[in-house]
Coordinates of C-alpha atoms in Angstrom, one line a residue:
Chain A
M1 CA -12.2 -6.7 -18.9
H2 CA -10.5 -10.1 -19.1
K3 CA -11.1 -11.4 -22.6
V4 CA -8.5 -13.9 -23.8
V5 CA -5.2 -15.4 -22.8
H6 CA -1.8 -14.5 -24.3
S7 CA -1.6 -17.6 -26.5
E8 CA 2.0 -16.8 -27.6
N9 CA 3.2 -16.8 -23.9
I10 CA 1.5 -20.1 -23.3
R11 CA 3.0 -21.7 -26.4
A12 CA 6.5 -20.4 -25.3
A13 CA 6.0 -21.7 -21.8
L14 CA 5.0 -25.1 -23.2
A15 CA 8.0 -25.2 -25.5
K16 CA 10.3 -24.4 -22.6
K17 CA 8.8 -27.3 -20.6
G18 CA 8.8 -29.6 -23.6
W19 CA 5.1 -30.2 -23.2
T20 CA 2.3 -30.7 -25.8
Q21 CA -1.1 -29.1 -25.5
K22 CA -2.4 -32.6 -24.7
Q23 CA -0.1 -32.8 -21.7
L24 CA -1.2 -29.4 -20.5
A25 CA -4.9 -30.4 -20.8
E26 CA -4.2 -33.5 -18.7
A27 CA -2.3 -31.5 -16.0
L28 CA -5.3 -29.1 -15.8
N29 CA -7.9 -31.8 -16.0
V30 CA -9.6 -30.3 -19.0
S31 CA -10.2 -31.5 -22.5
A32 CA -7.6 -31.0 -25.2
Q33 CA -10.3 -29.1 -27.2
A34 CA -10.6 -26.6 -24.4
V35 CA -6.9 -25.8 -24.5
T36 CA -7.1 -25.5 -28.3
L37 CA -10.0 -23.0 -28.0
W38 CA -8.1 -20.9 -25.4
L39 CA -5.1 -20.8 -27.7
K40 CA -7.2 -19.6 -30.6
G41 CA -8.4 -16.8 -28.4
E42 CA -11.9 -18.2 -28.0
G43 CA -13.0 -17.9 -24.4
L44 CA -11.1 -17.7 -21.2
P45 CA -10.6 -20.5 -18.8
R46 CA -12.6 -20.5 -15.6
P47 CA -10.8 -18.7 -12.7
D48 CA -9.6 -22.0 -11.0
K49 CA -8.3 -23.4 -14.3
L50 CA -6.7 -20.0 -15.1
L51 CA -4.8 -20.1 -11.8
K52 CA -3.8 -23.7 -12.4
L53 CA -2.6 -22.7 -15.8
A54 CA -0.6 -19.8 -14.3
T55 CA 1.0 -22.0 -11.6
T56 CA 1.7 -24.9 -14.0
L57 CA 3.4 -22.7 -16.5
R58 CA 4.8 -20.2 -14.1
L59 CA 3.2 -17.3 -15.8
S60 CA 2.1 -14.1 -14.0
F61 CA -1.4 -12.6 -14.4
E62 CA -0.2 -10.1 -16.9
Q63 CA 1.7 -12.7 -18.9
L64 CA -1.3 -14.9 -19.1
V65 CA -4.3 -12.6 -19.5
C66 CA -4.7 -9.9 -22.2
V67 CA -6.0 -6.9 -20.2
D68 CA -6.9 -3.9 -22.2
D69 CA -6.6 -1.2 -19.5
P70 CA -6.4 2.4 -20.9
D71 CA -6.7 3.6 -17.3
R72 CA -3.6 2.0 -16.1
P73 CA -2.3 4.2 -13.3
V74 CA 0.8 6.3 -13.8
V75 CA 3.0 6.3 -10.7
A76 CA 6.0 8.4 -9.7
F77 CA 8.0 8.0 -6.5
R78 CA 9.9 10.5 -4.4
K79 CA 12.3 7.9 -3.0
R80 CA 14.1 8.0 0.3
A81 CA 17.8 8.5 -0.2
G82 CA 19.7 5.3 -0.7
T83 CA 16.7 3.1 -1.5
K84 CA 16.3 1.2 -4.8
T85 CA 13.0 0.9 -6.6
T86 CA 12.1 -2.7 -7.4
D87 CA 9.2 -4.3 -9.3
Q88 CA 7.6 -5.0 -5.9
H89 CA 7.5 -1.2 -5.2
L90 CA 6.1 -0.5 -8.6
N91 CA 3.5 -3.2 -8.4
R92 CA 2.4 -2.1 -5.0
A93 CA 1.9 1.5 -6.2
L94 CA 0.0 0.3 -9.3
A95 CA -2.2 -1.8 -7.1
M96 CA -2.9 1.2 -4.9
G97 CA -3.8 3.2 -8.0
K98 CA -6.2 0.6 -9.3
L99 CA -7.8 0.3 -5.9
L100 CA -8.3 4.1 -5.9
R101 CA -10.5 4.0 -9.0
P102 CA -13.7 3.2 -7.1
L103 CA -13.1 6.2 -4.9
V104 CA -13.2 8.6 -7.9
A105 CA -17.0 8.6 -8.0
F106 CA -17.0 10.0 -4.5
L107 CA -14.6 12.8 -5.0
P108 CA -15.9 16.4 -5.4
E109 CA -16.9 17.5 -8.9
L110 CA -13.8 17.4 -11.1
R111 CA -12.6 20.7 -12.6
A112 CA -12.5 21.3 -16.4
L113 CA -10.0 24.2 -16.0
R114 CA -6.6 23.3 -14.7
T115 CA -3.1 24.7 -14.7
E116 CA -0.6 23.1 -17.1
L117 CA 3.0 24.1 -17.9
A118 CA 3.6 24.3 -21.6
H119 CA 6.6 22.5 -23.1
P120 CA 8.4 21.8 -19.8
T121 CA 12.2 21.7 -20.0
T122 CA 15.0 21.9 -17.5
D123 CA 16.4 25.0 -19.3
Y124 CA 17.4 27.6 -16.6
V125 CA 15.5 30.5 -18.2
Y126 CA 12.4 28.4 -18.7
L127 CA 12.5 27.1 -15.1
Q128 CA 12.9 30.6 -13.7
R129 CA 10.0 31.9 -15.8
A130 CA 7.8 29.0 -14.6
A131 CA 8.8 29.6 -11.0
A132 CA 8.3 33.3 -11.2
Q133 CA 4.8 32.9 -12.7
T134 CA 3.9 30.2 -10.1
R135 CA 5.0 32.5 -7.3
A136 CA 3.0 35.4 -8.7
K137 CA 0.0 33.1 -9.0
L138 CA 0.4 32.1 -5.4
G139 CA 0.8 35.7 -4.3
V140 CA 4.4 35.1 -3.1
G141 CA 7.1 37.7 -4.0
P142 CA 10.3 36.6 -5.8
Q143 CA 12.4 36.7 -2.7
A144 CA 9.7 35.8 -0.1
V145 CA 9.8 32.7 2.0
L146 CA 7.4 30.1 0.4
D147 CA 5.4 28.3 3.1
Y148 CA 4.3 24.8 2.1
R149 CA 0.7 25.7 3.0
V150 CA 0.4 28.2 0.1
L151 CA 1.0 25.3 -2.3
I152 CA -2.0 23.3 -0.9
G153 CA -4.6 25.3 -2.9
E154 CA -2.9 24.5 -6.1
F155 CA -3.2 20.8 -5.6
A156 CA -7.0 21.1 -5.0
A157 CA -7.4 23.4 -7.9
N158 CA -6.0 20.8 -10.2
D159 CA -7.9 17.7 -8.9
A160 CA -4.8 16.5 -7.1
F161 CA -5.8 15.1 -3.8
I162 CA -3.2 15.2 -1.0
V163 CA -3.1 12.1 1.1
P164 CA -1.0 12.8 4.2
V165 CA 0.4 9.5 5.5
L166 CA 2.5 8.4 8.5
W167 CA 4.9 5.9 7.0
G168 CA 7.7 6.4 9.5
E169 CA 11.0 8.2 8.9
K170 CA 13.2 5.3 7.9
R171 CA 11.1 2.2 7.2
T172 CA 9.6 3.2 3.9
H173 CA 11.0 3.2 0.4
E174 CA 9.2 6.4 -0.8
N175 CA 8.5 9.6 1.0
A176 CA 6.1 10.8 -1.6
L177 CA 4.0 8.9 -4.2
H178 CA 2.2 10.4 -7.1
I179 CA -0.6 8.3 -8.7
L180 CA -2.4 9.6 -11.8
L181 CA -5.5 7.9 -13.1
P182 CA -5.4 8.7 -16.8
A183 CA -9.1 8.3 -17.7
T184 CA -10.3 10.9 -15.2
K185 CA -7.0 12.8 -14.9
V186 CA -7.4 12.6 -11.1
T187 CA -4.1 12.6 -9.1
F188 CA -3.5 11.3 -5.6
V189 CA -0.4 12.7 -4.0
Y190 CA 0.8 10.8 -0.9
L191 CA 3.0 12.8 1.4
N192 CA 4.8 11.2 4.3
L193 CA 4.5 13.5 7.3
D194 CA 7.3 11.6 9.0
T195 CA 9.6 13.8 7.1
R196 CA 11.9 16.7 7.9
I197 CA 10.3 20.1 7.1
E198 CA 13.0 21.1 4.6
D199 CA 12.6 17.9 2.6
F200 CA 8.8 18.1 2.9
K201 CA 8.6 21.5 1.2
F202 CA 10.8 20.2 -1.6
W203 CA 8.6 17.2 -2.1
M204 CA 5.5 19.3 -2.2
A205 CA 7.0 21.5 -4.8
H206 CA 8.2 18.5 -6.7
E207 CA 4.7 16.9 -6.6
L208 CA 3.2 20.2 -7.7
A209 CA 5.5 20.0 -10.8
H210 CA 4.0 16.6 -11.6
V211 CA 0.5 18.0 -11.2
Y212 CA 1.4 20.9 -13.6
T213 CA 2.9 18.4 -16.2
P214 CA 0.7 15.4 -16.4
E215 CA 2.0 14.4 -19.8
I216 CA 5.4 13.6 -18.6
A217 CA 4.5 12.4 -15.1
G218 CA 6.0 8.9 -14.4
S219 CA 8.9 9.3 -16.8
D220 CA 12.5 10.1 -16.1
E221 CA 12.0 13.4 -17.9
G222 CA 9.2 14.1 -15.6
E223 CA 11.3 13.4 -12.5
D224 CA 14.2 15.6 -13.7
F225 CA 11.8 18.4 -14.5
A226 CA 10.0 18.1 -11.1
D227 CA 13.3 18.3 -9.2
A228 CA 14.5 21.3 -11.2
F229 CA 11.2 23.1 -10.9
A230 CA 11.0 22.5 -7.1
G231 CA 14.5 24.0 -6.6
A232 CA 13.6 27.0 -8.8
L233 CA 10.3 27.6 -7.0
L234 CA 11.6 27.4 -3.5
F235 CA 14.8 29.3 -4.2
P236 CA 14.4 31.3 -7.4
E237 CA 17.0 33.3 -9.3
A238 CA 16.8 36.5 -7.2
L239 CA 17.5 34.6 -4.0
A240 CA 20.2 32.5 -5.7
E241 CA 21.9 35.7 -6.8
A242 CA 21.8 37.2 -3.3
A243 CA 23.2 33.9 -1.8
W244 CA 25.9 33.8 -4.5
Q245 CA 27.0 37.3 -3.7
E246 CA 27.2 36.6 0.0
A247 CA 29.0 33.2 -0.5
T248 CA 31.6 34.6 -2.9
R249 CA 32.6 37.5 -0.7
T250 CA 34.7 35.0 1.3
R251 CA 37.1 32.3 0.3
R252 CA 37.0 30.2 3.5
K253 CA 34.9 27.2 2.9
S254 CA 33.2 27.3 6.3
D255 CA 32.1 30.9 5.7
V256 CA 30.7 30.0 2.3
V257 CA 28.7 27.1 3.8
A258 CA 27.6 29.4 6.7
A259 CA 26.3 31.9 4.2
L260 CA 24.4 29.2 2.3
R261 CA 23.0 27.8 5.6
R262 CA 21.6 31.2 6.6
F263 CA 19.5 31.2 3.5
A264 CA 18.5 27.6 3.9
D265 CA 17.4 28.2 7.5
L266 CA 15.5 31.3 6.7
H267 CA 13.6 29.6 3.9
E268 CA 13.3 26.3 5.7
I269 CA 14.7 24.4 2.8
S270 CA 17.6 22.1 2.5
L271 CA 21.2 23.3 2.3
Y272 CA 21.6 21.1 -0.7
T273 CA 18.7 22.9 -2.5
V274 CA 20.4 26.3 -1.9
Y275 CA 23.7 25.0 -3.0
C276 CA 22.3 23.5 -6.3
E277 CA 20.4 26.7 -7.1
V278 CA 23.4 29.0 -6.5
R279 CA 25.5 26.8 -8.7
A280 CA 22.7 26.8 -11.4
F281 CA 22.7 30.6 -11.2
A282 CA 26.5 30.8 -11.5
K283 CA 26.4 28.5 -14.5
A284 CA 23.6 30.3 -16.3
H285 CA 25.3 33.7 -15.8
G286 CA 28.8 32.5 -16.5
V287 CA 30.1 33.7 -13.1
R288 CA 32.4 31.9 -10.6
D289 CA 31.2 28.6 -9.3
L290 CA 31.3 27.7 -5.6
D291 CA 34.5 26.0 -4.6
L292 CA 33.0 23.4 -2.3
N293 CA 33.1 19.6 -2.0
E294 CA 29.5 18.5 -2.1
A295 CA 29.9 15.4 0.0
V296 CA 32.0 16.9 2.7
D297 CA 30.9 20.5 2.8
I298 CA 27.2 20.2 2.0
H299 CA 25.9 16.7 2.8
A300 CA 27.8 16.4 6.1
V301 CA 26.6 19.8 7.3
R302 CA 23.1 19.1 6.1
S303 CA 22.9 15.8 7.9
A304 CA 24.1 17.4 11.1
H305 CA 21.4 20.1 11.1
R306 CA 18.0 18.6 10.4
G307 CA 14.7 20.4 10.9
Q308 CA 11.7 19.1 12.8
L309 CA 9.5 16.3 11.5
V310 CA 6.3 17.6 10.0
A311 CA 4.3 15.1 12.0
D312 CA 5.8 16.4 15.2
R313 CA 4.8 19.9 14.3
L314 CA 1.3 18.9 13.6
F315 CA 0.5 16.3 16.2
E316 CA 1.0 16.2 19.9
P317 CA 1.1 13.6 21.3
M318 CA 2.4 11.2 18.6
P319 CA 1.0 9.1 17.0
P320 CA -2.2 11.0 16.6
D321 CA -5.6 9.4 17.2
P322 CA -7.5 8.8 14.0
A323 CA -9.8 11.8 14.4
A324 CA -6.9 14.2 14.8
Y325 CA -5.2 12.7 11.8
I326 CA -8.3 13.0 9.6
A327 CA -8.9 16.5 10.8
A328 CA -5.3 17.5 9.9
A329 CA -5.7 16.1 6.4
Q330 CA -8.9 18.1 5.9
H331 CA -7.9 21.4 7.6
T332 CA -4.1 21.7 7.3
F333 CA -3.9 20.1 3.9
G334 CA -7.3 21.1 2.6
S335 CA -7.8 17.6 1.3
E336 CA -11.1 16.1 0.4
F337 CA -9.6 12.7 0.4
F338 CA -10.9 11.4 3.7
A339 CA -14.3 13.1 3.3
S340 CA -14.6 11.3 -0.1
L341 CA -13.4 8.0 1.5
Q342 CA -16.0 8.4 4.2
R343 CA -18.8 8.8 1.7
M344 CA -17.7 5.7 -0.1
L345 CA -17.2 3.5 3.0
R346 CA -20.6 4.5 4.3
E347 CA -22.4 3.9 1.0
H348 CA -20.8 0.6 0.2
G349 CA -20.0 -0.6 3.7
T350 CA -16.5 -1.2 2.4
G351 CA -14.3 -2.9 5.0
P352 CA -11.0 -1.8 6.7
A353 CA -8.8 -3.9 4.3
Y354 CA -9.6 -1.3 1.6
V355 CA -8.3 1.5 3.8
Q356 CA -5.3 -0.6 4.7
Q357 CA -4.4 -1.1 1.0
I358 CA -5.0 2.4 -0.4
L359 CA -3.0 4.0 2.5
G360 CA -0.3 1.3 2.8
I361 CA -0.6 1.0 6.5
P362 CA -1.0 -2.0 9.0
L363 CA -4.5 -3.5 9.1
A364 CA -5.0 -2.6 12.8
D365 CA -4.3 1.1 12.1
A366 CA -6.6 0.9 9.1
A367 CA -9.3 -0.6 11.3
A368 CA -9.1 2.3 13.8
L369 CA -9.2 4.8 11.0
H370 CA -12.1 2.9 9.4
A371 CA -14.0 2.9 12.7
S372 CA -13.5 6.7 13.0
L373 CA -14.7 7.3 9.4
M374 CA -17.8 5.1 9.9
R375 CA -18.9 6.8 13.1
Chain B
M1 CA -4.0 -38.9 5.8
S2 CA -4.6 -35.6 7.7
V3 CA -6.2 -32.5 6.1
P4 CA -4.4 -29.2 6.6
V5 CA -6.5 -26.3 7.8
L6 CA -5.0 -22.9 7.6
L7 CA -6.2 -20.0 9.8
D8 CA -5.8 -16.4 8.7
T9 CA -4.6 -13.9 11.3
N10 CA -8.0 -12.9 12.6
A11 CA -9.3 -16.5 12.8
Y12 CA -6.2 -17.4 14.8
L13 CA -6.5 -14.4 17.1
R14 CA -10.1 -15.3 17.8
L15 CA -9.4 -18.8 19.0
A16 CA -5.8 -19.1 20.1
R17 CA -6.1 -17.8 23.6
R18 CA -8.9 -20.2 24.6
V19 CA -8.3 -23.4 22.7
R20 CA -5.2 -25.3 23.8
P21 CA -3.7 -27.0 22.2
L22 CA -4.8 -25.5 18.9
L23 CA -2.2 -26.1 16.2
G24 CA -0.6 -29.3 15.0
V25 CA -3.2 -31.6 16.6
E26 CA -5.3 -34.1 14.6
F27 CA -9.0 -33.9 15.3
G28 CA -12.3 -35.1 13.8
Q29 CA -12.9 -38.1 11.6
K30 CA -11.2 -36.4 8.7
Q31 CA -8.1 -35.8 10.8
Y32 CA -7.9 -32.1 10.4
V33 CA -4.7 -30.3 11.5
L34 CA -4.7 -26.6 12.1
T35 CA -1.7 -24.4 11.1
V36 CA -0.8 -20.8 10.3
L37 CA 1.5 -19.0 8.0
G38 CA 4.5 -17.0 9.3
D39 CA 2.6 -13.9 8.2
V40 CA 0.5 -14.1 11.4
E41 CA 3.7 -13.4 13.4
E42 CA 4.7 -10.5 11.2
E43 CA 1.3 -8.9 11.0
V44 CA 0.8 -8.8 14.8
L45 CA 4.3 -7.9 15.8
R46 CA 4.7 -5.0 13.5
S47 CA 1.4 -3.5 14.6
K48 CA 1.5 -1.5 17.9
R49 CA -2.3 -1.6 18.0
L50 CA -2.5 -5.4 17.6
R51 CA 0.2 -6.0 20.2
H52 CA -1.6 -3.7 22.6
R53 CA -4.9 -5.5 21.9
F54 CA -3.6 -9.0 22.1
P55 CA -0.7 -8.9 24.6
W56 CA -1.0 -12.6 25.2
F57 CA 0.2 -13.2 21.7
E58 CA 3.8 -12.5 22.9
T59 CA 3.5 -12.9 26.6
D60 CA 1.8 -16.3 26.8
K61 CA 4.8 -18.5 26.2
E62 CA 2.7 -21.7 25.6
V63 CA 0.7 -20.0 22.9
A64 CA 3.8 -18.4 21.3
S65 CA 5.9 -21.6 21.3
E66 CA 3.1 -23.7 19.9
R67 CA 2.6 -21.1 17.1
L68 CA 6.3 -21.0 16.3
A69 CA 6.7 -24.8 16.3
K70 CA 3.6 -25.6 14.3
R71 CA 3.5 -22.9 11.7
V72 CA 3.9 -23.7 8.1
R73 CA 7.5 -24.1 6.9
L74 CA 8.2 -24.0 3.3
S75 CA 11.3 -24.6 1.2
R76 CA 12.5 -21.8 -1.0
E77 CA 11.0 -23.4 -4.0
K78 CA 7.6 -23.8 -2.3
R79 CA 7.7 -20.2 -1.1
E80 CA 8.3 -19.0 -4.6
E81 CA 5.3 -21.1 -5.8
L82 CA 3.2 -19.6 -3.0
E83 CA 4.3 -16.0 -3.9
H84 CA 3.5 -16.6 -7.6
S85 CA 0.1 -18.0 -7.0
A86 CA -0.7 -15.3 -4.4
G87 CA 0.4 -12.6 -6.8
F88 CA -1.9 -14.0 -9.4
L89 CA -4.9 -13.9 -7.1
H90 CA -4.1 -10.4 -5.9
D91 CA -3.8 -9.1 -9.5
W92 CA -7.2 -10.7 -10.2
V93 CA -8.7 -8.8 -7.2
I94 CA -7.0 -5.5 -8.1
G95 CA -8.3 -5.7 -11.7
Q96 CA -11.8 -5.9 -10.4
A97 CA -11.5 -3.5 -7.5
Q98 CA -15.0 -2.1 -7.9
R99 CA -16.6 -5.5 -7.3
F100 CA -14.7 -6.1 -4.1
V101 CA -15.5 -2.7 -2.4
E102 CA -19.3 -3.2 -2.4
N103 CA -21.7 -5.0 -0.1
G104 CA -19.6 -4.8 3.0
R105 CA -16.6 -6.3 1.3
A106 CA -13.0 -5.1 1.0
P107 CA -10.5 -6.3 -1.6
P108 CA -8.4 -9.2 -0.1
S109 CA -4.9 -8.0 0.6
A110 CA -1.6 -9.5 -0.6
V111 CA -1.4 -11.4 2.7
D112 CA -5.0 -12.6 2.4
C113 CA -4.2 -13.9 -1.1
R114 CA -1.2 -15.7 0.3
V115 CA -3.5 -17.6 2.7
L116 CA -5.8 -18.5 -0.2
A117 CA -2.9 -19.5 -2.4
Y118 CA -1.7 -21.9 0.2
G119 CA -5.2 -23.5 0.2
Q120 CA -5.1 -23.8 -3.6
L121 CA -1.6 -25.2 -3.9
W122 CA -1.7 -27.7 -1.1
Q123 CA -5.4 -28.5 -0.9
A124 CA -5.7 -27.0 2.6
I125 CA -9.0 -25.6 4.0
V126 CA -8.7 -21.9 4.7
V127 CA -10.4 -20.4 7.8
T128 CA -11.4 -16.8 7.5
D129 CA -14.3 -14.5 8.5
D130 CA -13.5 -12.1 5.6
L131 CA -16.5 -12.3 3.2
A132 CA -14.5 -11.1 0.2
M133 CA -12.0 -13.9 0.8
H134 CA -15.0 -16.3 0.8
D135 CA -16.1 -14.8 -2.6
L136 CA -12.6 -15.1 -4.0
A137 CA -12.1 -18.7 -2.7
G138 CA -15.5 -19.6 -4.3
E139 CA -14.3 -18.3 -7.7
F140 CA -11.1 -20.3 -7.5
S141 CA -12.6 -23.5 -6.0
I142 CA -10.6 -23.2 -2.8
D143 CA -12.2 -24.8 0.3
V144 CA -13.0 -22.2 2.9
W145 CA -14.7 -22.1 6.3
H146 CA -15.9 -19.3 8.5
G147 CA -14.4 -19.3 12.0
H148 CA -17.7 -20.5 13.5
E149 CA -17.6 -23.5 11.2
L150 CA -14.2 -24.4 12.5
L151 CA -15.4 -23.9 16.1
A152 CA -18.3 -26.3 15.4
R153 CA -15.8 -28.9 14.1
L154 CA -13.5 -28.4 17.0
R155 CA -16.4 -29.0 19.3
S156 CA -17.5 -32.2 17.5
G157 CA -13.9 -33.3 17.4
R158 CA -13.8 -32.8 21.2
M159 CA -11.1 -30.2 21.0
V160 CA -13.4 -27.7 22.8
D161 CA -16.3 -28.3 25.1
N162 CA -19.6 -26.3 25.4
D163 CA -18.2 -24.0 28.1
Q164 CA -15.3 -23.0 25.9
V165 CA -17.6 -22.3 23.0
R166 CA -19.7 -20.0 25.3
D167 CA -16.5 -18.4 26.6
I168 CA -15.2 -17.7 23.1
Y169 CA -18.5 -16.2 22.0
A170 CA -18.7 -14.1 25.1
A171 CA -15.1 -12.8 24.8
L172 CA -15.6 -11.9 21.1
E173 CA -18.8 -10.1 22.0
A174 CA -17.2 -8.2 24.9
N175 CA -14.3 -7.1 22.6
G176 CA -16.6 -5.9 19.9
D177 CA -15.0 -8.6 17.6
L178 CA -17.9 -10.9 17.0
P179 CA -18.4 -11.2 13.2
A180 CA -22.0 -11.0 11.9
T181 CA -21.6 -14.5 10.5
W182 CA -20.8 -15.9 14.0
R183 CA -23.8 -14.1 15.4
A184 CA -26.1 -15.5 12.7
A185 CA -24.7 -19.0 13.2
R186 CA -24.9 -19.0 17.0
D187 CA -28.1 -20.8 17.6
K188 CA -28.1 -22.8 14.3
S189 CA -24.5 -24.2 14.6
F190 CA -24.5 -24.6 18.4
P191 CA -28.1 -25.4 19.5
R192 CA -27.0 -27.6 22.3
V193 CA -24.6 -24.9 23.6
F194 CA -26.9 -21.9 23.5
L195 CA -30.5 -22.9 23.1
R196 CA -30.5 -24.8 26.4
E197 CA -29.4 -21.7 28.4

């Protein structure tokens, strides 16, 4: 895979330092001819010289080595509110994606037939049609409560492997992570179970949108679509209309919020989702908008009334022992992830540090999980 | 001039309770001096399981204060150098993930790469029982020892005696933490300790 160095980056770094090729050769303790050959694209330095080259010129691996990688993972985050995505987050997710590649050979047979949304847009009519057809496919009526468990089958049917994780409620940057491996079109969907139920449902629906739209996954367009689709799926037009009617019967703000909350509680979704969908309905139909202050009337109320953590619902006591955690992944989330991982670990004897890195958990926790999978 | 020897977290945890002093003391003809990175502190303290398994890490004040006093301290510039080199090593590993998941290996983590990068940048010998780290160190010409090789040198440098070597082996065995490399090296590296029993 590693063929040649990026000679233009080396030349630029040398110019910045005011060095000649000869000086570089002396610093690396190699012949000047060797440096000339590398810069001509003939051969790659030995690993130790390559690292010395990188440290001497302060070039990263990607800046130094031409890597033709058509299977570069596509990643998308569902960030925790108030966090900022940095290069470090992105690189960590990409590394997880690359480390997941060896696992693909141990997954169940991949499917040729998958569901894909044609020409996804955030147009209201399109979103409602996509949501209605998805609900019909899932056997859920237009006004029925959508349980997150009915979404699970759709992930498996589209070679999207759910990876439930316990990343803590506040410590992590992302609450869901989507990693698509382009060559095999396999997707890994990490879902943090240390999440409130109303947010969890939204993220599952959001992730399902990514699964249905692989072409735009990882782009801003993909994120916008996934958010819009999730809202429409969890609280479609018929429900939004009913909520709008109730909410607009009164003018007192507290009564309007109370009406929206009743719907949010019944459907176990966020008050904010209901609010957004009712407003989208009003805009699409040209009827009166809600007269509420989003920060004061919605977010403050939402923060004061949070649902249960999904992990607390699933496990008692917390934290779960490895066997209970693996069983929940398999049975509650219908995920073949750990069964596949187990096959790989047993066949290759792969160590706990692999589990640590693909799950983003502390090594000691990974070691306990690894021991359970190897038993 | 002394030769720095850097222990990774597992290597440290295997020895620190029973070898005192351990860090910051010159020993052997080559004047080896053991040290650790601040990552050891972070790795243990943020893991409930490790804290539960190694309670002495925090409660034994002598061990804790030695570790805090003798761990590696780097200037901002050196830290950046270390991060850069470690990032390069980790990208190298990740780009060849398949190779590092076979034959009982696991891809060295970002922290593992930081340990090796320290060895590469400042010509330190790295002590680890992780076989993939040994492979990676070999590729990048970084000096690396297994934990049992360090123990043998500690013994010949009179930092530990035969009873301590036996104790360490027995404790690791009892805790299910005796690496296969230690087991294989037992009689070969420590014939006077074990073969006379």
